[in-house]
Short mmCIF file of C-alpha atoms in Angstrom, two decimals:
data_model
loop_
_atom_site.label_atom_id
_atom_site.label_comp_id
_atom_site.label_asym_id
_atom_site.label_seq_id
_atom_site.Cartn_x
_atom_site.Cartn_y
_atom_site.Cartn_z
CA UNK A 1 -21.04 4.04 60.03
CA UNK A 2 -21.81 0.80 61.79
CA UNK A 3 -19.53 -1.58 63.59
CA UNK A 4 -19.66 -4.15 61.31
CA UNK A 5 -19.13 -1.12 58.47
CA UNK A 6 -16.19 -0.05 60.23
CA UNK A 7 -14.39 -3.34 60.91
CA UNK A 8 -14.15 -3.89 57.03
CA UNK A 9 -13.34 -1.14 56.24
CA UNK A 10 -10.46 -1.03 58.41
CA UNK A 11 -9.49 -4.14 57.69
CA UNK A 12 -9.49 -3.25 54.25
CA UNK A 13 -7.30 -0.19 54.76
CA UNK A 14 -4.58 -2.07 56.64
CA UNK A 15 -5.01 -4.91 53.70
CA UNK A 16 -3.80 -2.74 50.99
CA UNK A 17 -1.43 -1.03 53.22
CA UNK A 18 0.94 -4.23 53.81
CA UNK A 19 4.55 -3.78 52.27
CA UNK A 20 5.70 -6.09 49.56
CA UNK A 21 7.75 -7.92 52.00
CA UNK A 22 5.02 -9.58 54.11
CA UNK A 23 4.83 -11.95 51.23
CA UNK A 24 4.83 -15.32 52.79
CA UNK A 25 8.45 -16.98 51.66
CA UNK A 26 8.23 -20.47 50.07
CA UNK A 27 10.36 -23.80 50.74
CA UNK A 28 13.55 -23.62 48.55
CA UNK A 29 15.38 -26.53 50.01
CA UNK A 30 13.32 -29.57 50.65
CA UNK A 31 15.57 -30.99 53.06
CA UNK A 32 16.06 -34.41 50.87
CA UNK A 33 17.68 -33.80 47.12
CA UNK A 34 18.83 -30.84 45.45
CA UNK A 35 15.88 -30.33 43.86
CA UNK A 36 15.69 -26.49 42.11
CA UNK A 37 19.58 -26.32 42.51
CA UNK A 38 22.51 -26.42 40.43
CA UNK A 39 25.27 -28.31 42.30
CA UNK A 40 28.88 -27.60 41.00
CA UNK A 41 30.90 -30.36 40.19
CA UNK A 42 32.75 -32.41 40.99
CA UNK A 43 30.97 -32.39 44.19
CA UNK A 44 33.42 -34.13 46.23
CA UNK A 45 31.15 -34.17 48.95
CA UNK A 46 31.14 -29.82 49.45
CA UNK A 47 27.61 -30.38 49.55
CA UNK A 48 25.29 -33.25 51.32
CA UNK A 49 22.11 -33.48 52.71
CA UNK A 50 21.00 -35.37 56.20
CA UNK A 51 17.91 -34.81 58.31
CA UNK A 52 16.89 -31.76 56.51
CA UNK A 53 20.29 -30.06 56.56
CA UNK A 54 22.21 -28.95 54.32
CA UNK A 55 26.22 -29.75 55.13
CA UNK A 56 28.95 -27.32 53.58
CA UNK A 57 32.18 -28.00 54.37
CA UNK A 58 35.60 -27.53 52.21
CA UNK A 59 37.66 -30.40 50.58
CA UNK A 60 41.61 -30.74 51.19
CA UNK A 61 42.03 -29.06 48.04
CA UNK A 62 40.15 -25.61 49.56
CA UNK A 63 38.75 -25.09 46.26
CA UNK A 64 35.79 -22.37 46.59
CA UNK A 65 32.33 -23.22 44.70
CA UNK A 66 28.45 -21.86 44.51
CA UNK A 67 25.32 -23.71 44.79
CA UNK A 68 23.02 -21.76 43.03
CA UNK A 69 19.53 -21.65 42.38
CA UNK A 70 18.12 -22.88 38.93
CA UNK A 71 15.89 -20.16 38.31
CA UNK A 72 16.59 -16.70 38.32
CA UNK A 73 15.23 -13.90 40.09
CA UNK A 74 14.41 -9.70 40.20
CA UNK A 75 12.93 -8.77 43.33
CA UNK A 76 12.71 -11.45 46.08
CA UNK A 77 13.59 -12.22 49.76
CA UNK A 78 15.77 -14.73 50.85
CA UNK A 79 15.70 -16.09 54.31
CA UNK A 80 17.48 -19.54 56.27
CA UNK A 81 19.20 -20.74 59.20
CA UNK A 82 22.46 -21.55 59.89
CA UNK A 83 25.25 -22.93 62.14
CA UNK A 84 29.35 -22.02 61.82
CA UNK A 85 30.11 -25.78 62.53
CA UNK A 86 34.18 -25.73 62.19
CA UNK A 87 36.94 -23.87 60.82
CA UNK A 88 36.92 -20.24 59.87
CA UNK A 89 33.64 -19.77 58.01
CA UNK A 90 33.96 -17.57 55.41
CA UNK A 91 30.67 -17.97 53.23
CA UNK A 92 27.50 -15.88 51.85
CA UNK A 93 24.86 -15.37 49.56
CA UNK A 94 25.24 -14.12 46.09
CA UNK A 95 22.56 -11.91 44.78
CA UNK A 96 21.53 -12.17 41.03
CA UNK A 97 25.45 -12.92 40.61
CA UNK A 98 28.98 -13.19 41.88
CA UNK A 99 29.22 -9.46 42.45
CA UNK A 100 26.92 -8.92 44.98
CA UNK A 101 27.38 -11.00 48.18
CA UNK A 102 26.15 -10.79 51.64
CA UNK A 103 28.82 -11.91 53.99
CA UNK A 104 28.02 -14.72 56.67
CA UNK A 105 30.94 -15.49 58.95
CA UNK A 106 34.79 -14.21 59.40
CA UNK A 107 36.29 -11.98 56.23
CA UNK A 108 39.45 -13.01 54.79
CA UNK A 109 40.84 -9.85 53.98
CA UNK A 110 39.70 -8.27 57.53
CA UNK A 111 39.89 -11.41 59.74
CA UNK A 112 36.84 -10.47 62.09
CA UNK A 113 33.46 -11.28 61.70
CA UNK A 114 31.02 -9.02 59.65
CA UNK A 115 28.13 -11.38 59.01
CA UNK A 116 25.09 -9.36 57.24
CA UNK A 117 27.52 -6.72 55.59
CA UNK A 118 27.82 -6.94 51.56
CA UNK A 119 30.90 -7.55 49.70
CA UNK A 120 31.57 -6.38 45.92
CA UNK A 121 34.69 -7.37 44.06
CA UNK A 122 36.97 -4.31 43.84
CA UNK A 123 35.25 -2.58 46.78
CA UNK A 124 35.31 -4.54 49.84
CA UNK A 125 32.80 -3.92 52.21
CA UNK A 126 31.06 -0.55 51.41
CA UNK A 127 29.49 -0.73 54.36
CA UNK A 128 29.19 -2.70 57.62
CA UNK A 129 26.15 -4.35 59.59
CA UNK A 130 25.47 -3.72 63.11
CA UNK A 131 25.53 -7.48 64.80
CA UNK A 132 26.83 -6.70 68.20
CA UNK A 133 24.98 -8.58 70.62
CA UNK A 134 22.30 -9.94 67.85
CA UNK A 135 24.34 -13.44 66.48
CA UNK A 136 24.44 -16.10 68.71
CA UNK A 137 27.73 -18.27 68.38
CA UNK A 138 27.74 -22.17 68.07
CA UNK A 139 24.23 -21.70 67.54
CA UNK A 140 21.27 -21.39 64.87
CA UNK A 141 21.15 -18.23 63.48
CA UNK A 142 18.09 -16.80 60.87
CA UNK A 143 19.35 -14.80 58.11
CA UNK A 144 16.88 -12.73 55.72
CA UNK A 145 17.64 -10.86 52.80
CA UNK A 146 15.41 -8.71 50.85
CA UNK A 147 16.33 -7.57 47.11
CA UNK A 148 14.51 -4.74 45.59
CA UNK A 149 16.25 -3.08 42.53
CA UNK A 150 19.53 -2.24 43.59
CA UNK A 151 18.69 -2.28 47.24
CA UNK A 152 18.88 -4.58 50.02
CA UNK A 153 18.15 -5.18 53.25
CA UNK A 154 19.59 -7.64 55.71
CA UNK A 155 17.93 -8.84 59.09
CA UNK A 156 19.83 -11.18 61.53
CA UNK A 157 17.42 -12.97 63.88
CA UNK A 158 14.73 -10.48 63.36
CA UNK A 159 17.07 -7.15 64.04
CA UNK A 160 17.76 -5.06 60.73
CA UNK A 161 21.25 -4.57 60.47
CA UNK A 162 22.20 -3.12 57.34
CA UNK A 163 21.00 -1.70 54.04
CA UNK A 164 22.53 -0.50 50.89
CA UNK A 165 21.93 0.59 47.44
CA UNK A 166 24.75 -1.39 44.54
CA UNK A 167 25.30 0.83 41.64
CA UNK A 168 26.42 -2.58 39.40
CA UNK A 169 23.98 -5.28 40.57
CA UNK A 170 22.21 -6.93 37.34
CA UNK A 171 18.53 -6.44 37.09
CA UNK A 172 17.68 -10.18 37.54
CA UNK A 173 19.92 -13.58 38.06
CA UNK A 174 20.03 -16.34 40.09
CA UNK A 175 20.92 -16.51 44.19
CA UNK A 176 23.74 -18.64 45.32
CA UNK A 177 25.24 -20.42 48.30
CA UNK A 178 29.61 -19.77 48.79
CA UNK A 179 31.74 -22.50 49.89
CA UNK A 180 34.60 -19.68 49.70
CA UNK A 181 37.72 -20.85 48.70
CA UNK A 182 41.57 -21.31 50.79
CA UNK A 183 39.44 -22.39 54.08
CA UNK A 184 39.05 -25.23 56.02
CA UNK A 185 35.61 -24.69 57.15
CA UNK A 186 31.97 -26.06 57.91
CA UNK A 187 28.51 -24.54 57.76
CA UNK A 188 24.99 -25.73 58.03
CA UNK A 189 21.96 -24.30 56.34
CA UNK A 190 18.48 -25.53 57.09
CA UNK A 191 14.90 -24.18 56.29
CA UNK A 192 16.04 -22.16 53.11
CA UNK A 193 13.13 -20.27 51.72
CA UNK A 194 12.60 -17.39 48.90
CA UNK A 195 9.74 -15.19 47.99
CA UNK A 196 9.38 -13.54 44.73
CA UNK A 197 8.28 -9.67 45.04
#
């Protein structure tokens, strides 16, 4: 076989060979409306939008809400950036529904932070991420999550950190945003973006 033969050929090989999650992600937040999202109201100002940011941050009545997407999904990776601003953040993303979230920020019920791990109603954490030494505080951090079935895997700032198969999360639904409630708190998010699988 030729060079050129064996170039393509190669190339070939290692084309079929990538995994599903080298899918390139797409924009899900444009940075300027809250365009593909369903924002709860009344808003009361939980959520705004300046300079490509997305502000979270809790009213005096510490009443908890979710920004979720409009369309709903099966497989897909989520990924985004964001900042603890004030407060004790206690937030996270909700996969498919309200019974599957992955934790970004201090937990309530253990009061020490355990960003990346997933929390089910009625079970806690089943199990923890490894962040020590990976988040970086009063800083940007990059969150991605990737949704398979009942699996998922979480990577903070490029590092995996934790995976784990739910017995009880639905087959397809939409992926939310937590402004968790009884908190004073702030968060940014910024350069939100989803892939289907």
């Amino acid at each position: 076989m030729n060079s050129t033969k064996m170039t393509l050929a190669i190339a070939f090989a290692l084309f079929c060979a990538l995994p599903l999650a080298a899918q390139k992600t797409k924009k899900a937040f444009n940075g300027k409306n809250f365009k593909g999202w369903v924002v709860p109201q009344p808003n009361n100002d939980n959520w705004t939008i300046e300079n490509g940011i997305l502000h979270v941050k809790s009213s005096e009545d510490r009443k908890g809400k979710i920004l979720w997407t409009e369309k709903e999904y099966t497989d897909f990776i989520i990924e985004a950036e964001y900042k603890n601003v004030s407060g004790i953040v206690d937030t996270g993303i909700f996969l498919r529904s309200e019974t599957d979230q992955i934790q970004i920020g201090i937990s309530g019920s253990l009061k020490k932070d355990v960003t990346g791990s997933p929390y089910i109603p009625g079970k806690g954490y089943p199990v923890f991420s490894t962040i020590d030494g990976i988040l970086k505080e009063n800083d940007w951090n990059h969150i991605k999550v990737k949704v398979v079935g009942d699996t998922y895997t979480v990577w903070l700032n490029g590092s995996e950190v934790m995976t784990y198969t739910s017995p009880d999360i639905p087959e397809s639904g939409p992926i939310g945003l937590q402004l968790h409630p009884g908190n004073i708190m702030a968060v940014d998010y910024k350069n939100i973006r989803i892939a289907e699988l």
